[in-house]
Amino acid sequence: MAEKMERAAAQAKASSEAPGPTEFHSQLVRAELLKASVWLGLALLIGVSIILIQPILLIFAAIVVASMLDGGTRLLGRVLPIARAWRLLIICLLLVAFLAWTILFAGSQIADQAATLQTVVMAQIERIAAWAADHGMGNFQFDTKTITENLAGTVGRVTAAVGTVLGALTSLVMVVVLGIFLAIEPRLYERGVAWMLPMKSRENFYITTARMGFTLRRLMAGRLLGMVVEGIGTWLACLAVGIPMAALMGLLTGLLAFIPNIGAIVSGVLLVLVGFSAGTDTGLYAIIIYFIVQTVDGYLIVPMVAKQTVDLAPALVLAAQILFGALLGIMGLFLADPIVAMIKVALEREAERNAGTGMARKT
């Protein structure tokens, strides 16, 4: 009798200590929960990225600035064997000196020319619209407000805060300051990110970031070279043939050269419109100048840079610019090329890892 009672008590105790609904011992349930948590985390990550897209773009822009400063520091180290901090300080001082020279000596001239550029361009657009109406192509009505609103609508509204003058200046200061901090000690931040990764993934992370840094430095070096060549070449050529606002045309051409494809089209349209405002012969000279400058950049500078970096297809870059410009605004348009280059480097590294893993399994 006592044995039966003990057996019944043991069974009751066992049943009371059975797994409850919150305990998952099934491997299938655990696997499904893991999958669900991964998808949920991915959805949350996408949502947070959309909400924080503007600061994310500013951080990436700071990385681009840091790569340019780092590239200049490395280049200076080939001729000036001093500590890295001093070389970086020299690069920053040279940049500040160039900006100060531009503002003090060329600022007033460029400001005067910029004040008349809008009037000249709008007058030329109205002439084109009148010519189209005379030839039965329709009646077009243009004004500055309508064109500005249409342009604002085509570059996206996610980064609308950057569109204001105060927002643009604030963002520019933050990007430059953050870029300087990143350029001072890039390895520190690289090790900090690697510390959050699993041990087995750190080696691949270091290899990938090294290749990304190399590609970004060479890409930005080529971009800066193209900006200098196009800007100075356009300025001198405009001065030689008497195209109005030569300094402003050179500055705009150089700045817009940072944006492949689209920048060349915009600068070319402005140059031709300003050229024809001074006469037919000057307009034809403007067309010739545009093609010469773009030929030098497209057939000399770009191929030379592409040999040292990732060779991006023009259609791919243009598609990325259209997509990022529509979704992310003017910042996305400027950063489309570096973003695509970094994605391509990461995909190439992943393909290399997969190929190495496949070969190891075969052996």
mmCIF file of C-alpha atoms in Angstrom:
data_model
loop_
_atom_site.group_PDB
_atom_site.id
_atom_site.type_symbol
_atom_site.label_atom_id
_atom_site.label_comp_id
_atom_site.label_asym_id
_atom_site.label_seq_id
_atom_site.Cartn_x
_atom_site.Cartn_y
_atom_site.Cartn_z
ATOM 1 C CA MET A 1 0.000 0.000 0.000
ATOM 2 C CA ALA A 2 2.796 2.396 0.899
ATOM 3 C CA GLU A 3 4.555 1.592 -2.371
ATOM 4 C CA LYS A 4 1.426 2.435 -4.341
ATOM 5 C CA MET A 5 1.096 5.757 -2.541
ATOM 6 C CA GLU A 6 4.747 6.608 -3.205
ATOM 7 C CA ARG A 7 4.381 5.672 -6.861
ATOM 8 C CA ALA A 8 1.278 7.848 -7.201
ATOM 9 C CA ALA A 9 3.027 10.763 -5.498
ATOM 10 C CA ALA A 10 6.026 10.404 -7.851
ATOM 11 C CA GLN A 11 3.712 10.390 -10.879
ATOM 12 C CA ALA A 12 1.893 13.490 -9.601
ATOM 13 C CA LYS A 13 5.197 15.273 -9.012
ATOM 14 C CA ALA A 14 6.423 14.328 -12.486
ATOM 15 C CA SER A 15 3.242 15.599 -14.088
ATOM 16 C CA SER A 16 3.433 18.881 -12.158
ATOM 17 C CA GLU A 17 7.059 19.430 -13.321
ATOM 18 C CA ALA A 18 6.327 18.737 -16.990
ATOM 19 C CA PRO A 19 7.432 21.462 -19.472
ATOM 20 C CA GLY A 20 5.019 24.377 -19.617
ATOM 21 C CA PRO A 21 3.855 26.355 -22.654
ATOM 22 C CA THR A 22 6.780 28.791 -22.345
ATOM 23 C CA GLU A 23 9.431 26.062 -22.594
ATOM 24 C CA PHE A 24 10.428 25.029 -26.121
ATOM 25 C CA HIS A 25 12.364 21.794 -26.264
ATOM 26 C CA SER A 26 11.329 21.020 -29.829
ATOM 27 C CA GLN A 27 14.081 21.694 -32.326
ATOM 28 C CA LEU A 28 11.473 22.559 -34.962
ATOM 29 C CA VAL A 29 9.853 25.190 -32.737
ATOM 30 C CA ARG A 30 13.222 26.661 -31.864
ATOM 31 C CA ALA A 31 14.238 26.850 -35.533
ATOM 32 C CA GLU A 32 10.973 28.543 -36.497
ATOM 33 C CA LEU A 33 11.298 31.021 -33.644
ATOM 34 C CA LEU A 34 14.838 31.804 -34.728
ATOM 35 C CA LYS A 35 13.675 32.440 -38.302
ATOM 36 C CA ALA A 36 10.852 34.657 -37.076
ATOM 37 C CA SER A 37 13.216 36.672 -34.881
ATOM 38 C CA VAL A 38 15.619 37.151 -37.797
ATOM 39 C CA TRP A 39 12.849 38.448 -40.066
ATOM 40 C CA LEU A 40 11.499 40.658 -37.291
ATOM 41 C CA GLY A 41 14.954 42.071 -36.636
ATOM 42 C CA LEU A 42 15.465 42.691 -40.353
ATOM 43 C CA ALA A 43 12.137 44.523 -40.569
ATOM 44 C CA LEU A 44 13.043 46.659 -37.543
ATOM 45 C CA LEU A 45 16.461 47.405 -39.048
ATOM 46 C CA ILE A 46 14.887 48.551 -42.323
ATOM 47 C CA GLY A 47 12.376 50.702 -40.438
ATOM 48 C CA VAL A 48 15.078 52.335 -38.312
ATOM 49 C CA SER A 49 17.229 52.901 -41.413
ATOM 50 C CA ILE A 50 14.333 54.680 -43.146
ATOM 51 C CA ILE A 51 13.708 56.877 -40.126
ATOM 52 C CA LEU A 52 17.396 57.671 -39.664
ATOM 53 C CA ILE A 53 18.328 57.871 -43.342
ATOM 54 C CA GLN A 54 19.513 61.484 -43.150
ATOM 55 C CA PRO A 55 22.075 60.977 -40.348
ATOM 56 C CA ILE A 56 23.161 57.725 -42.007
ATOM 57 C CA LEU A 57 23.872 59.602 -45.240
ATOM 58 C CA LEU A 58 25.737 62.300 -43.329
ATOM 59 C CA ILE A 59 27.884 59.644 -41.648
ATOM 60 C CA PHE A 60 28.664 58.037 -45.009
ATOM 61 C CA ALA A 61 29.492 61.482 -46.423
ATOM 62 C CA ALA A 62 31.899 61.945 -43.496
ATOM 63 C CA ILE A 63 33.507 58.606 -44.386
ATOM 64 C CA VAL A 64 33.966 59.870 -47.955
ATOM 65 C CA VAL A 65 35.562 63.082 -46.633
ATOM 66 C CA ALA A 66 37.782 61.016 -44.317
ATOM 67 C CA SER A 67 38.906 58.874 -47.263
ATOM 68 C CA MET A 68 39.929 61.999 -49.187
ATOM 69 C CA LEU A 69 41.836 63.386 -46.203
ATOM 70 C CA ASP A 70 43.441 60.004 -45.591
ATOM 71 C CA GLY A 71 44.404 59.711 -49.252
ATOM 72 C CA GLY A 72 45.997 63.152 -49.191
ATOM 73 C CA THR A 73 47.850 62.267 -45.987
ATOM 74 C CA ARG A 74 49.196 59.051 -47.508
ATOM 75 C CA LEU A 75 50.234 60.845 -50.690
ATOM 76 C CA LEU A 76 52.014 63.548 -48.723
ATOM 77 C CA GLY A 77 53.831 60.852 -46.759
ATOM 78 C CA ARG A 78 55.645 59.769 -49.926
ATOM 79 C CA VAL A 79 57.491 63.084 -50.126
ATOM 80 C CA LEU A 80 57.400 64.248 -46.509
ATOM 81 C CA PRO A 81 58.388 61.522 -43.998
ATOM 82 C CA ILE A 82 56.903 63.007 -40.832
ATOM 83 C CA ALA A 83 54.279 61.783 -38.382
ATOM 84 C CA ARG A 84 50.807 61.094 -39.760
ATOM 85 C CA ALA A 85 49.160 63.653 -37.468
ATOM 86 C CA TRP A 86 51.345 66.443 -38.856
ATOM 87 C CA ARG A 87 50.677 65.405 -42.443
ATOM 88 C CA LEU A 88 46.926 65.387 -41.804
ATOM 89 C CA LEU A 89 47.197 68.823 -40.205
ATOM 90 C CA ILE A 90 48.995 70.132 -43.311
ATOM 91 C CA ILE A 91 46.252 68.740 -45.566
ATOM 92 C CA CYS A 92 43.538 70.360 -43.435
ATOM 93 C CA LEU A 93 45.376 73.708 -43.387
ATOM 94 C CA LEU A 94 45.809 73.602 -47.168
ATOM 95 C CA LEU A 95 42.092 72.950 -47.546
ATOM 96 C CA VAL A 96 41.211 75.854 -45.250
ATOM 97 C CA ALA A 97 43.676 78.122 -47.082
ATOM 98 C CA PHE A 98 42.138 77.237 -50.452
ATOM 99 C CA LEU A 99 38.618 77.945 -49.197
ATOM 100 C CA ALA A 100 39.739 81.236 -47.663
ATOM 101 C CA TRP A 101 41.458 82.263 -50.902
ATOM 102 C CA THR A 102 38.363 81.388 -52.906
ATOM 103 C CA ILE A 103 36.118 83.435 -50.620
ATOM 104 C CA LEU A 104 38.403 86.449 -50.241
ATOM 105 C CA PHE A 105 39.789 86.850 -53.756
ATOM 106 C CA ALA A 106 37.214 85.209 -56.007
ATOM 107 C CA GLY A 107 34.166 85.386 -53.778
ATOM 108 C CA SER A 108 32.980 88.844 -54.793
ATOM 109 C CA GLN A 109 33.417 88.126 -58.495
ATOM 110 C CA ILE A 110 31.630 84.793 -58.267
ATOM 111 C CA ALA A 111 28.833 86.330 -56.188
ATOM 112 C CA ASP A 112 28.264 89.040 -58.803
ATOM 113 C CA GLN A 113 28.218 86.477 -61.581
ATOM 114 C CA ALA A 114 25.863 84.197 -59.649
ATOM 115 C CA ALA A 115 23.416 87.071 -59.259
ATOM 116 C CA THR A 116 23.147 87.422 -63.051
ATOM 117 C CA LEU A 117 23.293 83.693 -63.889
ATOM 118 C CA GLN A 118 19.641 83.089 -63.029
ATOM 119 C CA THR A 119 18.515 86.007 -65.208
ATOM 120 C CA VAL A 120 20.630 84.848 -68.155
ATOM 121 C CA VAL A 121 19.500 81.217 -67.923
ATOM 122 C CA MET A 122 15.807 82.130 -67.606
ATOM 123 C CA ALA A 123 16.102 84.498 -70.587
ATOM 124 C CA GLN A 124 17.612 81.723 -72.691
ATOM 125 C CA ILE A 125 14.931 79.241 -71.622
ATOM 126 C CA GLU A 126 12.238 81.760 -72.573
ATOM 127 C CA ARG A 127 13.895 82.201 -75.976
ATOM 128 C CA ILE A 128 13.856 78.440 -76.522
ATOM 129 C CA ALA A 129 10.202 78.271 -75.460
ATOM 130 C CA ALA A 130 9.307 81.102 -77.856
ATOM 131 C CA TRP A 131 11.140 79.360 -80.707
ATOM 132 C CA ALA A 132 9.284 76.120 -79.960
ATOM 133 C CA ALA A 133 5.948 77.953 -79.928
ATOM 134 C CA ASP A 134 6.709 79.646 -83.277
ATOM 135 C CA HIS A 135 7.371 76.243 -84.850
ATOM 136 C CA GLY A 136 4.160 74.712 -83.550
ATOM 137 C CA MET A 137 5.675 72.617 -80.761
ATOM 138 C CA GLY A 138 3.320 73.929 -78.086
ATOM 139 C CA ASN A 139 3.058 76.869 -75.764
ATOM 140 C CA PHE A 140 5.435 76.633 -72.815
ATOM 141 C CA GLN A 141 5.278 78.941 -69.815
ATOM 142 C CA PHE A 142 8.295 78.947 -67.500
ATOM 143 C CA ASP A 143 9.088 80.847 -64.338
ATOM 144 C CA THR A 144 11.751 80.494 -61.683
ATOM 145 C CA LYS A 145 9.349 79.329 -58.990
ATOM 146 C CA THR A 146 7.897 76.540 -61.139
ATOM 147 C CA ILE A 147 11.322 75.244 -62.200
ATOM 148 C CA THR A 148 12.595 75.321 -58.616
ATOM 149 C CA GLU A 149 9.562 73.403 -57.349
ATOM 150 C CA ASN A 150 9.909 70.796 -60.097
ATOM 151 C CA LEU A 151 13.590 70.304 -59.344
ATOM 152 C CA ALA A 152 12.850 70.002 -55.623
ATOM 153 C CA GLY A 153 10.257 67.357 -56.370
ATOM 154 C CA THR A 154 12.677 65.273 -58.440
ATOM 155 C CA VAL A 155 15.445 65.008 -55.864
ATOM 156 C CA GLY A 156 13.309 63.456 -53.132
ATOM 157 C CA ARG A 157 12.039 64.748 -49.816
ATOM 158 C CA VAL A 158 13.713 62.391 -47.361
ATOM 159 C CA THR A 159 16.605 64.816 -46.886
ATOM 160 C CA ALA A 160 14.542 67.981 -47.102
ATOM 161 C CA ALA A 161 16.319 69.496 -44.086
ATOM 162 C CA VAL A 162 19.561 69.583 -46.065
ATOM 163 C CA GLY A 163 17.824 71.667 -48.732
ATOM 164 C CA THR A 164 17.657 74.801 -46.594
ATOM 165 C CA VAL A 165 20.647 77.106 -46.421
ATOM 166 C CA LEU A 166 21.036 76.732 -42.655
ATOM 167 C CA GLY A 167 20.520 72.979 -42.833
ATOM 168 C CA ALA A 168 23.070 72.654 -45.636
ATOM 169 C CA LEU A 169 25.706 74.656 -43.746
ATOM 170 C CA THR A 170 25.079 72.735 -40.521
ATOM 171 C CA SER A 171 25.258 69.407 -42.312
ATOM 172 C CA LEU A 172 28.451 70.447 -44.110
ATOM 173 C CA VAL A 173 30.145 71.414 -40.839
ATOM 174 C CA MET A 174 29.111 68.127 -39.202
ATOM 175 C CA VAL A 175 30.350 66.107 -42.170
ATOM 176 C CA VAL A 176 33.742 67.866 -42.239
ATOM 177 C CA VAL A 177 34.276 67.643 -38.472
ATOM 178 C CA LEU A 178 33.287 63.979 -38.342
ATOM 179 C CA GLY A 179 35.448 63.264 -41.392
ATOM 180 C CA ILE A 180 38.466 64.841 -39.689
ATOM 181 C CA PHE A 181 37.928 62.732 -36.554
ATOM 182 C CA LEU A 182 37.659 59.579 -38.660
ATOM 183 C CA ALA A 183 40.793 60.482 -40.623
ATOM 184 C CA ILE A 184 42.843 61.104 -37.463
ATOM 185 C CA GLU A 185 42.688 57.467 -36.333
ATOM 186 C CA PRO A 186 40.710 55.275 -38.768
ATOM 187 C CA ARG A 187 42.037 52.011 -37.276
ATOM 188 C CA LEU A 188 40.486 52.868 -33.914
ATOM 189 C CA TYR A 189 36.959 52.916 -35.339
ATOM 190 C CA GLU A 190 37.651 49.881 -37.506
ATOM 191 C CA ARG A 191 38.700 47.847 -34.472
ATOM 192 C CA GLY A 192 35.657 49.111 -32.577
ATOM 193 C CA VAL A 193 33.280 47.796 -35.231
ATOM 194 C CA ALA A 194 35.208 44.518 -35.520
ATOM 195 C CA TRP A 195 34.961 44.036 -31.747
ATOM 196 C CA MET A 196 31.173 43.725 -32.085
ATOM 197 C CA LEU A 197 31.501 40.923 -34.655
ATOM 198 C CA PRO A 198 32.103 37.219 -33.968
ATOM 199 C CA MET A 199 35.739 36.163 -33.890
ATOM 200 C CA LYS A 200 35.429 34.060 -37.051
ATOM 201 C CA SER A 201 34.091 37.048 -39.030
ATOM 202 C CA ARG A 202 36.728 39.596 -38.038
ATOM 203 C CA GLU A 203 39.409 38.575 -40.505
ATOM 204 C CA ASN A 204 36.989 38.869 -43.415
ATOM 205 C CA PHE A 205 35.799 42.236 -42.052
ATOM 206 C CA TYR A 206 39.348 43.610 -41.970
ATOM 207 C CA ILE A 207 40.034 42.417 -45.528
ATOM 208 C CA THR A 208 36.777 43.883 -46.831
ATOM 209 C CA THR A 209 37.237 47.256 -45.136
ATOM 210 C CA ALA A 210 40.832 47.474 -46.374
ATOM 211 C CA ARG A 211 39.674 46.949 -49.952
ATOM 212 C CA MET A 212 36.816 49.409 -49.474
ATOM 213 C CA GLY A 213 39.222 52.019 -48.121
ATOM 214 C CA PHE A 214 41.629 51.513 -51.017
ATOM 215 C CA THR A 215 38.822 51.749 -53.579
ATOM 216 C CA LEU A 216 37.242 54.793 -51.966
ATOM 217 C CA ARG A 217 40.577 56.653 -51.753
ATOM 218 C CA ARG A 218 41.392 56.018 -55.410
ATOM 219 C CA LEU A 219 37.832 56.801 -56.511
ATOM 220 C CA MET A 220 37.800 60.122 -54.671
ATOM 221 C CA ALA A 221 41.309 60.963 -55.884
ATOM 222 C CA GLY A 222 40.159 60.496 -59.462
ATOM 223 C CA ARG A 223 37.037 62.497 -58.777
ATOM 224 C CA LEU A 224 39.032 65.403 -57.327
ATOM 225 C CA LEU A 225 41.438 65.276 -60.267
ATOM 226 C CA GLY A 226 38.516 65.417 -62.669
ATOM 227 C CA MET A 227 36.969 68.334 -60.787
ATOM 228 C CA VAL A 228 40.224 70.311 -60.920
ATOM 229 C CA VAL A 229 40.838 69.595 -64.616
ATOM 230 C CA GLU A 230 37.263 70.358 -65.677
ATOM 231 C CA GLY A 231 36.943 73.444 -63.473
ATOM 232 C CA ILE A 232 40.233 75.091 -64.401
ATOM 233 C CA GLY A 233 39.996 74.028 -68.039
ATOM 234 C CA THR A 234 36.487 75.449 -68.417
ATOM 235 C CA TRP A 235 37.460 78.680 -66.663
ATOM 236 C CA LEU A 236 40.528 79.303 -68.821
ATOM 237 C CA ALA A 237 38.757 78.335 -72.043
ATOM 238 C CA CYS A 238 35.805 80.610 -71.262
ATOM 239 C CA LEU A 239 38.174 83.472 -70.572
ATOM 240 C CA ALA A 240 39.980 82.846 -73.863
ATOM 241 C CA VAL A 241 36.867 82.950 -76.056
ATOM 242 C CA GLY A 242 34.986 85.605 -74.088
ATOM 243 C CA ILE A 243 32.162 83.559 -72.567
ATOM 244 C CA PRO A 244 30.471 85.565 -69.776
ATOM 245 C CA MET A 245 30.803 84.533 -66.132
ATOM 246 C CA ALA A 246 33.912 82.453 -66.801
ATOM 247 C CA ALA A 247 34.853 82.080 -63.121
ATOM 248 C CA LEU A 248 31.373 80.927 -62.148
ATOM 249 C CA MET A 249 31.186 78.511 -65.094
ATOM 250 C CA GLY A 250 34.503 76.996 -64.075
ATOM 251 C CA LEU A 251 33.404 76.682 -60.448
ATOM 252 C CA LEU A 252 30.058 75.094 -61.322
ATOM 253 C CA THR A 253 31.656 72.719 -63.820
ATOM 254 C CA GLY A 254 34.246 71.640 -61.274
ATOM 255 C CA LEU A 255 31.700 71.104 -58.511
ATOM 256 C CA LEU A 256 29.247 69.259 -60.744
ATOM 257 C CA ALA A 257 32.073 66.993 -61.940
ATOM 258 C CA PHE A 258 31.749 65.264 -58.569
ATOM 259 C CA ILE A 259 28.466 63.778 -59.864
ATOM 260 C CA PRO A 260 29.201 61.472 -62.819
ATOM 261 C CA ASN A 261 26.895 61.577 -65.853
ATOM 262 C CA ILE A 262 24.278 63.957 -64.450
ATOM 263 C CA GLY A 263 26.779 66.609 -63.384
ATOM 264 C CA ALA A 264 28.311 66.768 -66.865
ATOM 265 C CA ILE A 265 24.878 67.202 -68.456
ATOM 266 C CA VAL A 266 23.824 69.979 -66.073
ATOM 267 C CA SER A 267 27.110 71.882 -66.392
ATOM 268 C CA GLY A 268 27.013 71.510 -70.184
ATOM 269 C CA VAL A 269 23.481 72.902 -70.423
ATOM 270 C CA LEU A 270 24.403 75.892 -68.257
ATOM 271 C CA LEU A 271 27.583 76.538 -70.226
ATOM 272 C CA VAL A 272 25.792 76.438 -73.584
ATOM 273 C CA LEU A 273 22.939 78.664 -72.383
ATOM 274 C CA VAL A 274 25.370 81.262 -71.062
ATOM 275 C CA GLY A 275 27.474 81.027 -74.224
ATOM 276 C CA PHE A 276 24.559 81.683 -76.566
ATOM 277 C CA SER A 277 23.501 84.647 -74.422
ATOM 278 C CA ALA A 278 26.596 86.441 -75.758
ATOM 279 C CA GLY A 279 26.021 85.486 -79.393
ATOM 280 C CA THR A 280 25.918 82.555 -81.775
ATOM 281 C CA ASP A 281 29.687 82.337 -82.200
ATOM 282 C CA THR A 282 30.227 82.316 -78.420
ATOM 283 C CA GLY A 283 27.574 79.635 -78.040
ATOM 284 C CA LEU A 284 29.333 77.448 -80.595
ATOM 285 C CA TYR A 285 32.598 77.992 -78.721
ATOM 286 C CA ALA A 286 30.827 76.903 -75.521
ATOM 287 C CA ILE A 287 29.723 73.661 -77.189
ATOM 288 C CA ILE A 288 33.284 72.985 -78.382
ATOM 289 C CA ILE A 289 34.699 73.718 -74.914
ATOM 290 C CA TYR A 290 32.181 71.369 -73.315
ATOM 291 C CA PHE A 291 33.043 68.472 -75.626
ATOM 292 C CA ILE A 292 36.795 68.987 -75.264
ATOM 293 C CA VAL A 293 36.644 69.106 -71.458
ATOM 294 C CA GLN A 294 34.348 66.078 -71.230
ATOM 295 C CA THR A 295 36.495 64.135 -73.708
ATOM 296 C CA VAL A 296 39.628 64.736 -71.639
ATOM 297 C CA ASP A 297 37.820 63.659 -68.477
ATOM 298 C CA GLY A 298 36.035 60.693 -70.042
ATOM 299 C CA TYR A 299 38.876 59.240 -72.096
ATOM 300 C CA LEU A 300 41.917 60.111 -69.992
ATOM 301 C CA ILE A 301 41.059 60.643 -66.324
ATOM 302 C CA VAL A 302 38.175 58.182 -65.871
ATOM 303 C CA PRO A 303 39.922 55.185 -67.528
ATOM 304 C CA MET A 304 43.112 55.903 -65.577
ATOM 305 C CA VAL A 305 41.178 55.887 -62.295
ATOM 306 C CA ALA A 306 39.085 52.856 -63.271
ATOM 307 C CA LYS A 307 42.243 50.764 -63.681
ATOM 308 C CA GLN A 308 43.105 51.387 -60.032
ATOM 309 C CA THR A 309 39.581 51.002 -58.622
ATOM 310 C CA VAL A 310 36.352 49.188 -59.422
ATOM 311 C CA ASP A 311 35.235 49.775 -62.989
ATOM 312 C CA LEU A 312 31.595 50.812 -62.644
ATOM 313 C CA ALA A 313 29.340 50.584 -65.670
ATOM 314 C CA PRO A 314 27.933 54.028 -66.596
ATOM 315 C CA ALA A 315 24.379 52.661 -66.837
ATOM 316 C CA LEU A 316 24.670 51.183 -63.337
ATOM 317 C CA VAL A 317 25.896 54.479 -61.880
ATOM 318 C CA LEU A 318 23.192 56.474 -63.667
ATOM 319 C CA ALA A 319 20.465 54.093 -62.483
ATOM 320 C CA ALA A 320 21.758 54.362 -58.913
ATOM 321 C CA GLN A 321 21.816 58.161 -59.167
ATOM 322 C CA ILE A 322 18.210 58.242 -60.379
ATOM 323 C CA LEU A 323 17.093 55.855 -57.632
ATOM 324 C CA PHE A 324 19.037 57.451 -54.769
ATOM 325 C CA GLY A 325 18.207 60.956 -55.971
ATOM 326 C CA ALA A 326 14.471 60.190 -56.009
ATOM 327 C CA LEU A 327 14.488 58.382 -52.655
ATOM 328 C CA LEU A 328 17.192 60.155 -50.668
ATOM 329 C CA GLY A 329 17.399 63.630 -52.173
ATOM 330 C CA ILE A 330 20.449 65.618 -53.158
ATOM 331 C CA MET A 331 22.679 63.747 -50.686
ATOM 332 C CA GLY A 332 21.759 60.445 -52.288
ATOM 333 C CA LEU A 333 22.553 61.882 -55.712
ATOM 334 C CA PHE A 334 26.018 62.984 -54.600
ATOM 335 C CA LEU A 335 26.813 59.729 -52.772
ATOM 336 C CA ALA A 336 25.353 57.261 -55.291
ATOM 337 C CA ASP A 337 28.696 56.522 -56.941
ATOM 338 C CA PRO A 338 30.668 55.787 -53.722
ATOM 339 C CA ILE A 339 27.780 53.701 -52.349
ATOM 340 C CA VAL A 340 27.637 51.554 -55.493
ATOM 341 C CA ALA A 341 31.425 51.144 -55.427
ATOM 342 C CA MET A 342 31.372 49.967 -51.800
ATOM 343 C CA ILE A 343 28.538 47.524 -52.496
ATOM 344 C CA LYS A 344 30.445 46.103 -55.450
ATOM 345 C CA VAL A 345 33.599 45.616 -53.370
ATOM 346 C CA ALA A 346 31.601 43.811 -50.654
ATOM 347 C CA LEU A 347 29.900 41.540 -53.211
ATOM 348 C CA GLU A 348 33.206 40.726 -54.898
ATOM 349 C CA ARG A 349 34.743 39.821 -51.536
ATOM 350 C CA GLU A 350 31.750 37.607 -50.689
ATOM 351 C CA ALA A 351 32.007 35.868 -54.063
ATOM 352 C CA GLU A 352 35.724 35.318 -53.430
ATOM 353 C CA ARG A 353 34.977 33.762 -50.025
ATOM 354 C CA ASN A 354 32.318 31.477 -51.484
ATOM 355 C CA ALA A 355 34.676 30.385 -54.253
ATOM 356 C CA GLY A 356 37.386 29.627 -51.702
ATOM 357 C CA THR A 357 34.968 27.651 -49.547
ATOM 358 C CA GLY A 358 33.841 25.623 -52.557
ATOM 359 C CA MET A 359 37.410 24.787 -53.521
ATOM 360 C CA ALA A 360 38.217 23.753 -49.963
ATOM 361 C CA ARG A 361 35.243 21.379 -49.882
ATOM 362 C CA LYS A 362 36.263 19.764 -53.175
ATOM 363 C CA THR A 363 39.763 19.117 -51.901
#
